Short mmCIF file of C-alpha atoms in Angstrom, two decimals:
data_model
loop_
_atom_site.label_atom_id
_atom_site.label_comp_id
_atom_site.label_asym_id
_atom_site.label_seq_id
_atom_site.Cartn_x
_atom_site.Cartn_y
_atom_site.Cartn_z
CA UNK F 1 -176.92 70.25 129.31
CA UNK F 2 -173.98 70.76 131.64
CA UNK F 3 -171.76 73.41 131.28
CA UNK F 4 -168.12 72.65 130.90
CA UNK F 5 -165.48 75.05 131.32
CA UNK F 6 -162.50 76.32 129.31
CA UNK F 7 -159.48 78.04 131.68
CA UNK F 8 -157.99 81.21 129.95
CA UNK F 9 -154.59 82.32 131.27
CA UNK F 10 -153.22 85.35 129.78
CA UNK F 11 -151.32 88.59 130.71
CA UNK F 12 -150.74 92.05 129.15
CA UNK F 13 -149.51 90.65 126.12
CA UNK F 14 -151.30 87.78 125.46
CA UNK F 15 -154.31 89.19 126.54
CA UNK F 16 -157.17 87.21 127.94
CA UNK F 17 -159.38 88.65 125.53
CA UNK F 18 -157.60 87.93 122.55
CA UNK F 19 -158.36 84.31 123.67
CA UNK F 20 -161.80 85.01 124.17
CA UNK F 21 -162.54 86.59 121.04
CA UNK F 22 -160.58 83.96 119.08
CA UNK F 23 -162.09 80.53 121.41
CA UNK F 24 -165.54 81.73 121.13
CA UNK F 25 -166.62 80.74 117.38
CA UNK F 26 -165.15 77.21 117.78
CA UNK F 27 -167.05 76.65 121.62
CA UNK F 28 -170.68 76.27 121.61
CA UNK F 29 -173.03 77.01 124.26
CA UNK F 30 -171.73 74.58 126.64
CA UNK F 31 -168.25 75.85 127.37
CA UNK F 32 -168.02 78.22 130.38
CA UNK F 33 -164.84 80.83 129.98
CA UNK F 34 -162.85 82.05 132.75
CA UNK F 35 -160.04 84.45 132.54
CA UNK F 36 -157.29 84.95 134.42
CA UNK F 37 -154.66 87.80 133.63
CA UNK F 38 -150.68 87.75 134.41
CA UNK F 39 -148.77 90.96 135.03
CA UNK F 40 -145.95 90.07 132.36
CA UNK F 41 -144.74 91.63 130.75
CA UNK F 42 -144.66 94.48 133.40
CA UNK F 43 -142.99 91.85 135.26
CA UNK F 44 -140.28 89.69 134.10
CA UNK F 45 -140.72 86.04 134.26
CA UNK F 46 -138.77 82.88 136.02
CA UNK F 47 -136.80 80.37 135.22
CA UNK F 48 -136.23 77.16 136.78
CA UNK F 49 -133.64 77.44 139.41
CA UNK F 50 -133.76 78.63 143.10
CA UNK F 51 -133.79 82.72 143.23
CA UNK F 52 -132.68 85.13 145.90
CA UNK F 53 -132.18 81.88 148.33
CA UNK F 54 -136.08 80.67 147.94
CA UNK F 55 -136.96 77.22 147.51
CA UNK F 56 -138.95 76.25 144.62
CA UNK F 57 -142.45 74.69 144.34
CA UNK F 58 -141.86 70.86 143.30
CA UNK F 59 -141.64 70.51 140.08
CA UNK F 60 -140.83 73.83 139.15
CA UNK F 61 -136.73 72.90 138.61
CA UNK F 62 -138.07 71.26 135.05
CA UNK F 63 -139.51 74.10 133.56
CA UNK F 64 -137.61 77.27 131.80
CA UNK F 65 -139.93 79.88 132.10
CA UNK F 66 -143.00 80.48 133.91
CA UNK F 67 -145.09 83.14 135.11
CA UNK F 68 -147.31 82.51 138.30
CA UNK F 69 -147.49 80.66 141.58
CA UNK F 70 -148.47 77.12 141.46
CA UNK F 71 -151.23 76.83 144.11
CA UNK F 72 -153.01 79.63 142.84
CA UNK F 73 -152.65 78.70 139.27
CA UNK F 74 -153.71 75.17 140.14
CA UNK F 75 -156.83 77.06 141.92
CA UNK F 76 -157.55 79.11 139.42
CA UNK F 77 -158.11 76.46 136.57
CA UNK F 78 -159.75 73.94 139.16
CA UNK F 79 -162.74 71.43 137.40
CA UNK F 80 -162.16 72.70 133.38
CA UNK F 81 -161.26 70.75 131.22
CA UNK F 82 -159.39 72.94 128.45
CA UNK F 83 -156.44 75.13 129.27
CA UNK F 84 -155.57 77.52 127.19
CA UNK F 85 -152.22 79.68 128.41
CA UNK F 86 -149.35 81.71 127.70
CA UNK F 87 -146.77 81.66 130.34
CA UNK F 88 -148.64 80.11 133.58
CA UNK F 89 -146.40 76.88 134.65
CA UNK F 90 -148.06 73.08 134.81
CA UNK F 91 -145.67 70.68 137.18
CA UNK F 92 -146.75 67.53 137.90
CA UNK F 93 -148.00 68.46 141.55
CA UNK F 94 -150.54 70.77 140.23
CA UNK F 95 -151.89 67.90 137.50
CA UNK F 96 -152.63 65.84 140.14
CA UNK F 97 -155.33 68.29 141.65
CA UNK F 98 -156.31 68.58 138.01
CA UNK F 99 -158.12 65.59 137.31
CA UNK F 100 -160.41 66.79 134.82
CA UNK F 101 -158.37 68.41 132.30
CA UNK F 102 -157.43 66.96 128.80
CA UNK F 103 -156.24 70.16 126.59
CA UNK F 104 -153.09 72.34 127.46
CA UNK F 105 -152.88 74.94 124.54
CA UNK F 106 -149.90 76.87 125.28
CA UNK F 107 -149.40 80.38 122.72
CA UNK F 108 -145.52 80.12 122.89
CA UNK F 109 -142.79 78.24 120.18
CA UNK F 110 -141.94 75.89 122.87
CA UNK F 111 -143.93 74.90 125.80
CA UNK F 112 -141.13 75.40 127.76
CA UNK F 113 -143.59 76.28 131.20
CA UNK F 114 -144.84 72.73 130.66
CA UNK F 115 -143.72 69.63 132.60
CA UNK F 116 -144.00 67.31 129.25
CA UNK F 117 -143.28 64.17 131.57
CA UNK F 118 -145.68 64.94 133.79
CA UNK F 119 -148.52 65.52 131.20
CA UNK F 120 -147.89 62.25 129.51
CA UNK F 121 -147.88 60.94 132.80
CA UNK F 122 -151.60 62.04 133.50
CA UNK F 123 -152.80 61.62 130.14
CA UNK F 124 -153.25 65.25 129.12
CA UNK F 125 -152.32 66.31 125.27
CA UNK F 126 -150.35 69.45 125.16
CA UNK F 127 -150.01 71.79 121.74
CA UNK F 128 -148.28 74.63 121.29
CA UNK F 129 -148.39 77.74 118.55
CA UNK F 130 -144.72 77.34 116.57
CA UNK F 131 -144.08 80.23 114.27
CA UNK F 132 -146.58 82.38 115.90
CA UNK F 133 -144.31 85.46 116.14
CA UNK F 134 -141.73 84.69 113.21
CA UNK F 135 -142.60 87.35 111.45
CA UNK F 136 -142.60 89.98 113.78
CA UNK F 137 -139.04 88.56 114.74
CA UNK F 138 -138.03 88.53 110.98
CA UNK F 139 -139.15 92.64 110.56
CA UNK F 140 -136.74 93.26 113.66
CA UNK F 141 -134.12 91.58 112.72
CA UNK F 142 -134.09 93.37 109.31
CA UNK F 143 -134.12 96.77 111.33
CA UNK F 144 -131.71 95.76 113.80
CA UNK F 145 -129.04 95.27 110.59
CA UNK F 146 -129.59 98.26 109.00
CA UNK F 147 -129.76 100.52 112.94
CA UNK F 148 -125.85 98.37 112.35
CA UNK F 149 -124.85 98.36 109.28
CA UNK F 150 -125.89 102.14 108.44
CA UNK F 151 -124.71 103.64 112.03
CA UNK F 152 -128.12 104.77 113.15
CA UNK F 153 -127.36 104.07 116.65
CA UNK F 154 -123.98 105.61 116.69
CA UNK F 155 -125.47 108.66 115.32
CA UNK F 156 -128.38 108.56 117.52
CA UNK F 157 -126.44 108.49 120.84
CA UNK F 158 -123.93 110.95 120.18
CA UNK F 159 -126.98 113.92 119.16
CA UNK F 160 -128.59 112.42 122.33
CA UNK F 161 -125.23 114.22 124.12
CA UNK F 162 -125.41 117.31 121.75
CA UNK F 163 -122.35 115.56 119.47
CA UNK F 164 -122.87 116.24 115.78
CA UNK F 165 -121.57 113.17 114.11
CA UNK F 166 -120.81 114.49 110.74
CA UNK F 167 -117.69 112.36 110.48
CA UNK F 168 -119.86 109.66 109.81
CA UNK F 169 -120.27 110.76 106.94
CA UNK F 170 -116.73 109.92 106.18
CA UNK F 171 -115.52 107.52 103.56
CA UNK F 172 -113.23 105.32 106.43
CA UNK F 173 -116.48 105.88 108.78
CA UNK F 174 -119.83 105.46 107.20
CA UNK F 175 -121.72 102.14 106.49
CA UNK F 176 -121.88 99.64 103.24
CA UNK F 177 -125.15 99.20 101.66
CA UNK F 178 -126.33 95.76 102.24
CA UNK F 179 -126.51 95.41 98.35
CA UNK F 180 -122.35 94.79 98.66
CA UNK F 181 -122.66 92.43 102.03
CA UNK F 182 -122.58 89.01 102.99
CA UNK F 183 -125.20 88.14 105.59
CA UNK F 184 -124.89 84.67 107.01
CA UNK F 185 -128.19 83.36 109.27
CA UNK F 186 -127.73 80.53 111.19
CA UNK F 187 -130.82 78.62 112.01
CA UNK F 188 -133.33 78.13 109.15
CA UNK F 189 -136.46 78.10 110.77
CA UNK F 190 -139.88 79.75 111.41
CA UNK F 191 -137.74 82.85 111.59
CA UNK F 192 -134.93 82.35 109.53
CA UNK F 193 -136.73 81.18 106.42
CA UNK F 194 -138.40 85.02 106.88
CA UNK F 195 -135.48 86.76 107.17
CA UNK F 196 -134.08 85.38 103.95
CA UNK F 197 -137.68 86.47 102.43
CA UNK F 198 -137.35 90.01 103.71
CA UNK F 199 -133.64 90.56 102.66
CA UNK F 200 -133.65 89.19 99.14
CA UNK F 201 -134.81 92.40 98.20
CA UNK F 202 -131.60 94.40 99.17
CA UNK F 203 -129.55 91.90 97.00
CA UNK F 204 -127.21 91.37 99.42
CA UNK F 205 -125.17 87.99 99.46
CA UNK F 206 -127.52 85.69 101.76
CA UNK F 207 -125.52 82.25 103.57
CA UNK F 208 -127.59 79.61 105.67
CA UNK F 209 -126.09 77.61 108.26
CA UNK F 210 -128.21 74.62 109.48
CA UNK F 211 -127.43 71.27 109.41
CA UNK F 212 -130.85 70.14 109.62
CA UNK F 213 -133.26 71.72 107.70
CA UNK F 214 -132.17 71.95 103.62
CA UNK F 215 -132.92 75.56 101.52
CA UNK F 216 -136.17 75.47 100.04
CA UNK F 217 -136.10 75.35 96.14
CA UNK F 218 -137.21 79.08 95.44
CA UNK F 219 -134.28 80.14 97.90
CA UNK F 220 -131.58 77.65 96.18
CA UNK F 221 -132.90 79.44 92.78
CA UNK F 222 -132.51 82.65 94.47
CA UNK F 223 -128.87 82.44 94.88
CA UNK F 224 -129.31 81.19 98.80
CA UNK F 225 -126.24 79.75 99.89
CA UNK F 226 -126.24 76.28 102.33
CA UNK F 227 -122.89 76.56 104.55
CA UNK F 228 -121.25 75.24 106.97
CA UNK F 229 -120.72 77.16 110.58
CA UNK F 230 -117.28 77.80 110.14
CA UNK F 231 -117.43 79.25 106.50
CA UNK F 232 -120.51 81.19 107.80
CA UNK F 233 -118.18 83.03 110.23
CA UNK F 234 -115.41 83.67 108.05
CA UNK F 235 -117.14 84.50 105.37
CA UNK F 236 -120.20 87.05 106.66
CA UNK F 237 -120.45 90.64 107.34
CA UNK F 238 -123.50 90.45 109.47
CA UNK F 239 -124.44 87.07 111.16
CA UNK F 240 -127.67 86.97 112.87
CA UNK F 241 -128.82 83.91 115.11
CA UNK F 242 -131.75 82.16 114.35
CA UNK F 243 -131.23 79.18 115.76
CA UNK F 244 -132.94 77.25 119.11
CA UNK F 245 -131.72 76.48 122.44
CA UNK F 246 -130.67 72.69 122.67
CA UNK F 247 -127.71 71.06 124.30
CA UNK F 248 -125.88 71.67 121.39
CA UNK F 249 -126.60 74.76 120.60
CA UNK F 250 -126.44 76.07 124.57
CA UNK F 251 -123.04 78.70 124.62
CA UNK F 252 -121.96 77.02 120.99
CA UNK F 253 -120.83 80.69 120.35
CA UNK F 254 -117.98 81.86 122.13
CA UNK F 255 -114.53 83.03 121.47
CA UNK F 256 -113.05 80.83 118.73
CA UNK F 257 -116.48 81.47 116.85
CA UNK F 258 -116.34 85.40 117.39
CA UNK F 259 -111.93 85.24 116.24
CA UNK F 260 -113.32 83.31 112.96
CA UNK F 261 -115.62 86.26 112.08
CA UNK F 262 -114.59 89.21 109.72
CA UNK F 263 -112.87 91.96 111.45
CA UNK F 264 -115.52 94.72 111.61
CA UNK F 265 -118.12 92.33 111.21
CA UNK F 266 -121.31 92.94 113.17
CA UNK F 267 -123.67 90.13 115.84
CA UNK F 268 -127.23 90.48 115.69
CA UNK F 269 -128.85 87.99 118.30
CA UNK F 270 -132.57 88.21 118.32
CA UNK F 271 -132.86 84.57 119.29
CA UNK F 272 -131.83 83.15 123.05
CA UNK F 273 -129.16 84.45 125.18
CA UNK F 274 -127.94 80.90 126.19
CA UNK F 275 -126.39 80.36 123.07
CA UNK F 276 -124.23 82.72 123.42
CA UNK F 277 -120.83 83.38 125.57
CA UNK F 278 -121.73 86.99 126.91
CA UNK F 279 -118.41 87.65 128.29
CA UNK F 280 -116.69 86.35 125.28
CA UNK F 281 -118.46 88.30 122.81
CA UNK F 282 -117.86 91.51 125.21
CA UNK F 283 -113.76 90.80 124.73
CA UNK F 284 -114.43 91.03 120.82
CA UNK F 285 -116.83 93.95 120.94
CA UNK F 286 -114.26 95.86 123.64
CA UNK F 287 -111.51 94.51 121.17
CA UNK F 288 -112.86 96.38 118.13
CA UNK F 289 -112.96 92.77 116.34
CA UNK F 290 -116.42 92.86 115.89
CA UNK F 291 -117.47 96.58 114.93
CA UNK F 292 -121.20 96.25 116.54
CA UNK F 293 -123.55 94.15 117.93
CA UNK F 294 -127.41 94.22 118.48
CA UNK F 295 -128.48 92.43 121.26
CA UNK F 296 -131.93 91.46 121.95
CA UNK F 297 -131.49 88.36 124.14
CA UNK F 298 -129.44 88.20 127.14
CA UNK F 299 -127.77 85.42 129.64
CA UNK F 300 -130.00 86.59 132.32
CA UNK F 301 -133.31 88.70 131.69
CA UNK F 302 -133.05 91.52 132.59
CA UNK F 303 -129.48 91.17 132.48
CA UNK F 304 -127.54 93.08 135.37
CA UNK F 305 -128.06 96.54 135.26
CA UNK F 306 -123.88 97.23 136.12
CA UNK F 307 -123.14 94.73 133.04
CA UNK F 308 -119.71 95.91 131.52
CA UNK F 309 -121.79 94.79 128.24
CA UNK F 310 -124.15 97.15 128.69
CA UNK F 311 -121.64 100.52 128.69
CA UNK F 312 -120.49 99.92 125.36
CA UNK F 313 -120.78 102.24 122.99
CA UNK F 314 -121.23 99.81 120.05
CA UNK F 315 -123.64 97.97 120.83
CA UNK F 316 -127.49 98.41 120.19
CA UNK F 317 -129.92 97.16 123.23
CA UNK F 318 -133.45 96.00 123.89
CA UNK F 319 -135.49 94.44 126.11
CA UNK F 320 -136.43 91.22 124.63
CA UNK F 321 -139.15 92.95 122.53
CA UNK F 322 -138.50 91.28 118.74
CA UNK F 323 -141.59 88.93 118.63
CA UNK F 324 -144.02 92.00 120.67
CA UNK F 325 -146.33 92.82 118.16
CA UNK F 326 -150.30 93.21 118.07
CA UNK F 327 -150.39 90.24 114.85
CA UNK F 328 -148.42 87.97 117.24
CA UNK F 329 -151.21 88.29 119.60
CA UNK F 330 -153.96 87.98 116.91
CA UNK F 331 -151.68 85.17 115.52
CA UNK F 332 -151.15 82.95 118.70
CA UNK F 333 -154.50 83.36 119.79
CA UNK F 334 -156.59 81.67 116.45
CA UNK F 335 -153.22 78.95 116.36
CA UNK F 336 -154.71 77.97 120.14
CA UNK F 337 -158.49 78.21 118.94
CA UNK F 338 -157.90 75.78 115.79
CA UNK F 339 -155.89 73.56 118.11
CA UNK F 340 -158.93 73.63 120.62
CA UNK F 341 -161.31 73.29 117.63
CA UNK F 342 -159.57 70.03 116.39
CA UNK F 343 -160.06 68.56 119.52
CA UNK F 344 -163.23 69.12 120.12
CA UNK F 345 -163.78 67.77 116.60
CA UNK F 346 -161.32 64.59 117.35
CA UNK F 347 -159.23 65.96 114.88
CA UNK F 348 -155.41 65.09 115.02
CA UNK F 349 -153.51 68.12 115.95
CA UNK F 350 -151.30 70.17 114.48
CA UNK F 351 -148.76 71.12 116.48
CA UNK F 352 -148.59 68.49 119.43
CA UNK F 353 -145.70 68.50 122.04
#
């Protein structure tokens, strides 16, 4: 029998032999694994525009992020006919020295370093792993609302410059439990369906903006509240983004959305940075409009390291690290296997691009 081969591209979070491990009880004997490792996310991926005055390989301009150079990923995966991937890109130069492959399982939400045109042009299926990291994404979020809401950060930074911040203690100062707040989540997906979950719990006042996807039952029962965007805003404490990045959603908050929201209210963004107006959240953060913001998504990543956004002292940063947990990987890597599994089996899958 002849051996056919299975292309595994992975990096140092996604590792290739999470794939392994996962791919090897659904290939028999016949399947051949290779491995190929990335070095995100030591280093930061790339988006689809020109950089530093470099051209771009072709096809390259479609995709939003990618990790890896063309030729050598094209190299790499060669005569298999399986691919499964993290952040490697596929353009439609490379699929036509790829005549032998029929499987792209890509471990992201999105296969956003996939030229979709291109592999319906060539007749290769691509799935993806939706919801593999939601829950990881939910726990931070919950964390990054109470390092807010209970002035963790603000007490952290000022010991971390020998300041004693008892005033916090203060009546005029210190933080509301979230048993007495409103917390409105726009987006009500993978993630935002979790973060309802997780905050029920603290009994705080939960609102739901999405005009697309209803409240489940158990949350309408639960007091969850379907709004609109605008009472959302007025009405929240805390609003957290949950939402994805579409052409409507791209920069659909900015300044008249940031003046609607509570004075003192707080912006939690553990979603995408393109969503948001950077420079006009910055004027309501400077402002003292908004009392805080935790920002785990940025306009550019990494974002400038001079960015006037980054000096302030309400605001809580980090590095784009809300979905990095070891059960992501675990999680992503099975979604791939059953996807690969189905096929093999000429199963219909279950999350197709």
């Amino acid at each position: 029998m002849s051996t056919r081969e299975v292309a595994v591209i992975g990096d140092r979070f996604m590792l290739p032999s999470a794939f392994v491990e996962a791919l090897r009880p659904v290939l028999g004997e016949a399947w051949r694994l290779r491995t190929l490792e990335l070095p995100w996310p030591d280093e930061p991926v790339h988006h689809g525009y020109a950089q530093d005055g470099k051209p771009l390989a072709p096809g390259l301009a479609g995709l939003r992020e990618y990790m890896g150079e063309p030729d050598a990923i094209a190299e790499f995966i060669g005569d298999a006919e399986l691919l499964v991937n993290h952040l490697a890109p596929i353009t439609g130069p490379m699929l036509d020295r790829l005549p032998n492959l029929k499987l792209i399982a890509v471990s992201r939400g999105g296969p956003v370093n996939i030229d979709m045109a291109a592999a319906r042009a060539h007749g290769v299926k691509v799935v993806n792993t939706p919801g593999r990291n939601a829950s990881a994404v939910a726990e931070f979020t919950i964390a990054a609302i109470l390092v807010e809401t209970r002035l963790i950060r603000a007490g952290h930074e000022a010991l971390r410059q020998g300041e004693w911040r008892g005033d916090l203690y203060r009546a005029d100062l210190t933080g509301t439990e979230l048993s007495e707040l409103t917390v409105g989540l726009i987006g009500y997906g993978h993630i935002g369906t979790r973060v309802v979950r997780l905050l029920k719990p603290f009994g705080c006042r939960i609102l739901v903006a999405d005009p697309y996807v209803p409240l489940s039952a158990a949350d309408v029962a639960d007091g969850v509240e379907a709004v609109d965007l605008d009472t959302l805003l007025a009405a929240s404490d805390v609003v957290s983004l949950h939402a994805r990045v579409t052409e409507e959603t791209r920069g659909f908050l900015a300044a008249p959305q940031f003046a609607r929201m509570k004075p003192g209210a707080y912006f939690i963004n553990t979603a995408r940075g393109p969503m948001v107006s950077y420079g006009d959240l910055y004027a309501a953060l400077k402002s003292g409009h908004l009392r805080g913001a935790m920002l785990e998504t940025f306009w550019q990543e990494p974002p400038p390291a001079d960015a006037p956004l980054l000096r302030l002292p309400n605001v809580t940063l980090t590095p784009h690290i809300a979905g990095a947990s070891t059960t992501t990987v675990r999680i992503a890597a099975r979604m791939a296997a059953e996807e690969v599994r189905r096929w093999l089996a000429g199963e219909p899958p279950l999350n197709a691009c």
